[in-house]
PDB file of C-alpha atoms in Angstrom:
ATOM      1  CA  UNK R1400       5.876  14.623  -0.912  1.00 59.00           C
ATOM      2  CA  UNK R1401       7.433  13.479   2.369  1.00 67.00           C
ATOM      3  CA  UNK R1402       4.562  11.052   3.017  1.00 70.00           C
ATOM      4  CA  UNK R1403       4.886   9.608  -0.467  1.00 72.00           C
ATOM      5  CA  UNK R1404       8.623   9.046  -0.007  1.00 75.00           C
ATOM      6  CA  UNK R1405       7.932   7.365   3.319  1.00 75.00           C
ATOM      7  CA  UNK R1406       5.312   4.896   2.088  1.00 71.00           C
ATOM      8  CA  UNK R1407       7.255   4.156  -1.093  1.00 76.00           C
ATOM      9  CA  UNK R1408      10.417   3.417   0.884  1.00 76.00           C
ATOM     10  CA  UNK R1409       8.518   1.264   3.354  1.00 75.00           C
ATOM     11  CA  UNK R1410       6.929  -0.615   0.462  1.00 76.00           C
ATOM     12  CA  UNK R1411      10.325  -1.428  -1.068  1.00 77.00           C
ATOM     13  CA  UNK R1412      11.434  -2.873   2.256  1.00 75.00           C
ATOM     14  CA  UNK R1413       8.099  -4.571   3.015  1.00 76.00           C
ATOM     15  CA  UNK R1414       7.988  -6.621  -0.175  1.00 77.00           C
ATOM     16  CA  UNK R1415      11.385  -8.138   0.716  1.00 78.00           C
ATOM     17  CA  UNK R1416      12.246  -9.287  -2.790  1.00 81.00           C
ATOM     18  CA  UNK R1417      14.759 -12.047  -3.238  1.00 85.00           C
ATOM     19  CA  UNK R1418      17.262 -12.419  -6.051  1.00 89.00           C
ATOM     20  CA  UNK R1419      15.609 -12.930  -9.435  1.00 89.00           C
ATOM     21  CA  UNK R1420      12.031 -12.325  -8.286  1.00 89.00           C
ATOM     22  CA  UNK R1421       9.574 -10.269 -10.311  1.00 89.00           C
ATOM     23  CA  UNK R1422       7.651  -7.317  -8.923  1.00 88.00           C
ATOM     24  CA  UNK R1423       4.849  -5.691 -10.888  1.00 89.00           C
ATOM     25  CA  UNK R1424       3.820  -2.112 -10.130  1.00 88.00           C
ATOM     26  CA  UNK R1425       0.205  -1.720 -11.257  1.00 86.00           C
ATOM     27  CA  UNK R1426      -0.393   1.873 -12.283  1.00 86.00           C
ATOM     28  CA  UNK R1427       3.305   2.682 -12.061  1.00 88.00           C
ATOM     29  CA  UNK R1428       2.957   6.195 -13.432  1.00 88.00           C
ATOM     30  CA  UNK R1429       6.366   7.830 -13.644  1.00 90.00           C
ATOM     31  CA  UNK R1430       8.004   4.915 -11.824  1.00 89.00           C
ATOM     32  CA  UNK R1431       8.730   6.487  -8.437  1.00 88.00           C
ATOM     33  CA  UNK R1432       7.571   3.354  -6.586  1.00 87.00           C
ATOM     34  CA  UNK R1433       8.673   0.835  -9.228  1.00 86.00           C
ATOM     35  CA  UNK R1434      12.380   1.715  -9.087  1.00 88.00           C
ATOM     36  CA  UNK R1435      12.734   1.313  -5.316  1.00 86.00           C
ATOM     37  CA  UNK R1436      12.448  -2.489  -5.067  1.00 85.00           C
ATOM     38  CA  UNK R1437      15.060  -2.689  -7.830  1.00 85.00           C
ATOM     39  CA  UNK R1438      17.410  -0.575  -5.773  1.00 85.00           C
ATOM     40  CA  UNK R1439      16.881  -2.829  -2.735  1.00 85.00           C
ATOM     41  CA  UNK R1440      17.358  -6.047  -4.768  1.00 87.00           C
ATOM     42  CA  UNK R1441      19.271  -5.256  -7.980  1.00 87.00           C
ATOM     43  CA  UNK R1442      18.658  -8.691  -9.550  1.00 90.00           C
ATOM     44  CA  UNK R1443      14.865  -8.370  -9.222  1.00 88.00           C
ATOM     45  CA  UNK R1444      12.825  -8.044 -12.394  1.00 89.00           C
ATOM     46  CA  UNK R1445      10.775  -4.840 -12.305  1.00 89.00           C
ATOM     47  CA  UNK R1446       7.662  -4.489 -14.464  1.00 90.00           C
ATOM     48  CA  UNK R1447       5.654  -1.273 -14.500  1.00 89.00           C
ATOM     49  CA  UNK R1448       2.138  -1.322 -15.946  1.00 89.00           C
ATOM     50  CA  UNK R1449       0.420   1.934 -16.879  1.00 88.00           C
ATOM     51  CA  UNK R1450      -2.127   2.895 -19.548  1.00 86.00           C
ATOM     52  CA  UNK R1451      -0.157   5.969 -20.702  1.00 89.00           C
ATOM     53  CA  UNK R1452       2.829   5.313 -23.004  1.00 91.00           C
ATOM     54  CA  UNK R1453       4.182   8.845 -22.475  1.00 93.00           C
ATOM     55  CA  UNK R1454       4.194   8.301 -18.707  1.00 91.00           C
ATOM     56  CA  UNK R1455       5.956   4.944 -19.146  1.00 91.00           C
ATOM     57  CA  UNK R1456       8.660   6.764 -21.107  1.00 93.00           C
ATOM     58  CA  UNK R1457       9.282   8.957 -18.047  1.00 94.00           C
ATOM     59  CA  UNK R1458       9.341   5.841 -15.842  1.00 92.00           C
ATOM     60  CA  UNK R1459      11.933   4.205 -18.103  1.00 92.00           C
ATOM     61  CA  UNK R1460      14.156   7.298 -17.932  1.00 93.00           C
ATOM     62  CA  UNK R1461      13.771   7.442 -14.151  1.00 92.00           C
ATOM     63  CA  UNK R1462      14.703   3.751 -13.823  1.00 92.00           C
ATOM     64  CA  UNK R1463      17.753   4.199 -16.059  1.00 92.00           C
ATOM     65  CA  UNK R1464      18.887   7.211 -14.018  1.00 93.00           C
ATOM     66  CA  UNK R1465      18.543   5.110 -10.839  1.00 89.00           C
ATOM     67  CA  UNK R1466      20.519   2.249 -12.387  1.00 89.00           C
ATOM     68  CA  UNK R1467      17.495  -0.062 -12.297  1.00 89.00           C
ATOM     69  CA  UNK R1468      16.496  -2.252 -15.212  1.00 86.00           C
ATOM     70  CA  UNK R1469      12.731  -1.980 -15.606  1.00 86.00           C
ATOM     71  CA  UNK R1470      10.236  -3.107 -18.212  1.00 87.00           C
ATOM     72  CA  UNK R1471       7.350  -0.695 -18.844  1.00 86.00           C
ATOM     73  CA  UNK R1472       4.211  -2.209 -20.343  1.00 85.00           C
ATOM     74  CA  UNK R1473       1.021  -0.507 -21.476  1.00 84.00           C
ATOM     75  CA  UNK R1474      -2.016  -1.786 -19.596  1.00 82.00           C
ATOM     76  CA  UNK R1475      -4.726  -0.914 -17.091  1.00 78.00           C
ATOM     77  CA  UNK R1476      -4.823  -1.686 -13.372  1.00 73.00           C
ATOM     78  CA  UNK R1477      -8.029  -3.643 -13.642  1.00 73.00           C
ATOM     79  CA  UNK R1478      -6.544  -5.890 -16.330  1.00 72.00           C
ATOM     80  CA  UNK R1479      -2.768  -6.197 -15.794  1.00 59.00           C
ATOM     81  CA  UNK R1480      -2.905  -9.895 -16.673  1.00 63.00           C
ATOM     82  CA  UNK R1481      -2.914  -9.013 -20.355  1.00 70.00           C
ATOM     83  CA  UNK R1482       0.496  -7.306 -20.445  1.00 77.00           C
ATOM     84  CA  UNK R1483       1.968  -9.335 -17.559  1.00 82.00           C
ATOM     85  CA  UNK R1484       0.502 -12.840 -17.631  1.00 81.00           C
ATOM     86  CA  UNK R1485      -1.492 -14.749 -15.029  1.00 83.00           C
ATOM     87  CA  UNK R1486       0.444 -16.174 -12.113  1.00 82.00           C
ATOM     88  CA  UNK R1487       3.790 -14.706 -13.161  1.00 84.00           C
ATOM     89  CA  UNK R1488       4.554 -12.048 -10.525  1.00 88.00           C
ATOM     90  CA  UNK R1489       6.218 -12.836  -7.210  1.00 87.00           C
ATOM     91  CA  UNK R1490       4.939  -9.572  -5.761  1.00 85.00           C
ATOM     92  CA  UNK R1491       2.555  -6.899  -6.973  1.00 85.00           C
ATOM     93  CA  UNK R1492       2.459  -3.374  -5.630  1.00 84.00           C
ATOM     94  CA  UNK R1493       0.067  -0.568  -6.390  1.00 82.00           C
ATOM     95  CA  UNK R1494       0.344   2.838  -4.876  1.00 78.00           C
ATOM     96  CA  UNK R1495      -2.128   5.445  -5.993  1.00 72.00           C
ATOM     97  CA  UNK R1496      -4.333   3.393  -8.312  1.00 74.00           C
ATOM     98  CA  UNK R1497      -6.717   2.071  -5.628  1.00 69.00           C
ATOM     99  CA  UNK R1498      -7.029   5.580  -4.204  1.00 72.00           C
ATOM    100  CA  UNK R1499      -8.125   7.027  -7.549  1.00 75.00           C
ATOM    101  CA  UNK R1500     -10.773   4.431  -8.406  1.00 77.00           C
ATOM    102  CA  UNK R1501     -14.427   3.953  -7.635  1.00 79.00           C
ATOM    103  CA  UNK R1502     -15.269   0.864  -5.565  1.00 80.00           C
ATOM    104  CA  UNK R1503     -16.176  -1.412  -8.528  1.00 83.00           C
ATOM    105  CA  UNK R1504     -12.842  -0.594 -10.205  1.00 80.00           C
ATOM    106  CA  UNK R1505     -10.989  -1.088  -6.885  1.00 78.00           C
ATOM    107  CA  UNK R1506     -12.476  -4.569  -6.712  1.00 80.00           C
ATOM    108  CA  UNK R1507     -11.376  -5.293 -10.291  1.00 82.00           C
ATOM    109  CA  UNK R1508      -7.864  -3.964  -9.591  1.00 80.00           C
ATOM    110  CA  UNK R1509      -7.511  -6.105  -6.460  1.00 79.00           C
ATOM    111  CA  UNK R1510      -8.825  -9.192  -8.270  1.00 81.00           C
ATOM    112  CA  UNK R1511      -6.353  -8.574 -11.114  1.00 82.00           C
ATOM    113  CA  UNK R1512      -3.491  -8.212  -8.661  1.00 81.00           C
ATOM    114  CA  UNK R1513      -4.313 -11.632  -7.239  1.00 81.00           C
ATOM    115  CA  UNK R1514      -4.640 -13.085 -10.762  1.00 83.00           C
ATOM    116  CA  UNK R1515      -1.136 -12.024 -11.861  1.00 82.00           C
ATOM    117  CA  UNK R1516       0.461 -13.162  -8.611  1.00 82.00           C
ATOM    118  CA  UNK R1517       2.167 -16.426  -7.842  1.00 81.00           C
ATOM    119  CA  UNK R1518       0.957 -18.142  -4.668  1.00 74.00           C
ATOM    120  CA  UNK R1519       2.790 -15.827  -2.261  1.00 63.00           C
ATOM    121  CA  UNK R1520       1.419 -12.994  -0.159  1.00 54.00           C
ATOM    122  CA  UNK R1521       0.684  -9.931  -2.242  1.00 57.00           C
ATOM    123  CA  UNK R1522       1.248  -6.355  -1.213  1.00 59.00           C
ATOM    124  CA  UNK R1523      -1.203  -3.692  -2.195  1.00 58.00           C
ATOM    125  CA  UNK R1524      -0.071  -0.402  -0.733  1.00 55.00           C
ATOM    126  CA  UNK R1525      -2.766   2.152  -0.158  1.00 54.00           C
ATOM    127  CA  UNK R1526      -1.543   5.611   0.761  1.00 53.00           C
ATOM    128  CA  UNK R1527      -4.967   6.992   1.641  1.00 53.00           C
ATOM    129  CA  UNK R1528      -7.020   6.405   4.758  1.00 51.00           C
ATOM    130  CA  UNK R1529     -10.106   6.290   2.494  1.00 51.00           C
ATOM    131  CA  UNK R1530      -8.790   3.172   0.784  1.00 48.00           C
ATOM    132  CA  UNK R1531      -8.959   1.277   4.052  1.00 48.00           C
ATOM    133  CA  UNK R1532     -12.733   1.732   3.933  1.00 50.00           C
ATOM    134  CA  UNK R1533     -12.821  -1.146   1.451  1.00 48.00           C
ATOM    135  CA  UNK R1534     -14.151  -3.853   3.774  1.00 47.00           C
ATOM    136  CA  UNK R1535     -11.882  -6.889   4.293  1.00 49.00           C
ATOM    137  CA  UNK R1536     -14.642  -9.091   2.862  1.00 46.00           C
ATOM    138  CA  UNK R1537     -14.300  -7.203  -0.452  1.00 45.00           C
ATOM    139  CA  UNK R1538     -10.521  -7.615  -0.609  1.00 46.00           C
ATOM    140  CA  UNK R1539      -9.402 -10.848  -2.259  1.00 46.00           C
ATOM    141  CA  UNK R1540      -7.333 -13.232  -0.157  1.00 47.00           C
ATOM    142  CA  UNK R1541      -3.639 -12.452  -0.254  1.00 48.00           C
ATOM    143  CA  UNK R1542      -4.037  -8.679  -0.324  1.00 50.00           C
ATOM    144  CA  UNK R1543      -2.462  -6.806   2.536  1.00 53.00           C
ATOM    145  CA  UNK R1544      -2.952  -3.113   2.937  1.00 51.00           C
ATOM    146  CA  UNK R1545      -0.493  -0.693   4.407  1.00 48.00           C
ATOM    147  CA  UNK R1546      -0.676   3.021   4.861  1.00 43.00           C
ATOM    148  CA  UNK R1547       2.900   3.949   5.571  1.00 37.00           C
ATOM    149  CA  UNK R1548       1.999   6.616   8.119  1.00 30.00           C
TER     150      UNK R1548
END
């Protein structure tokens, strides 16, 4: 748990949101990562995308308890453009999704992250050393990886 808190906190600082910007958390789960950028920049728009409505309900409660306004949308990591919209996000983060996927799905997730992003560097946080085995040539342009430890 300590490692997860570390990389999530570092992610919230790393993305350096500005007032009014939108951050999308692909595979937000219960919202532990999604709420942090909203705490750093309260006027940021937070969108969590996850395929499980019951998990999004937990994320919404967690955001409300943290005083963060967040919008939870049902969708998959390899197709977040459907619930979010192409080219609409200032920053996209994804914590555990790349770690849990086979290489073809990782590629689709990374391509989708680029598709929903505005032309600004994108952050894709990968908390596992195994995720760094995805060769740079496979990663779309604009994706930066960080481990947090």
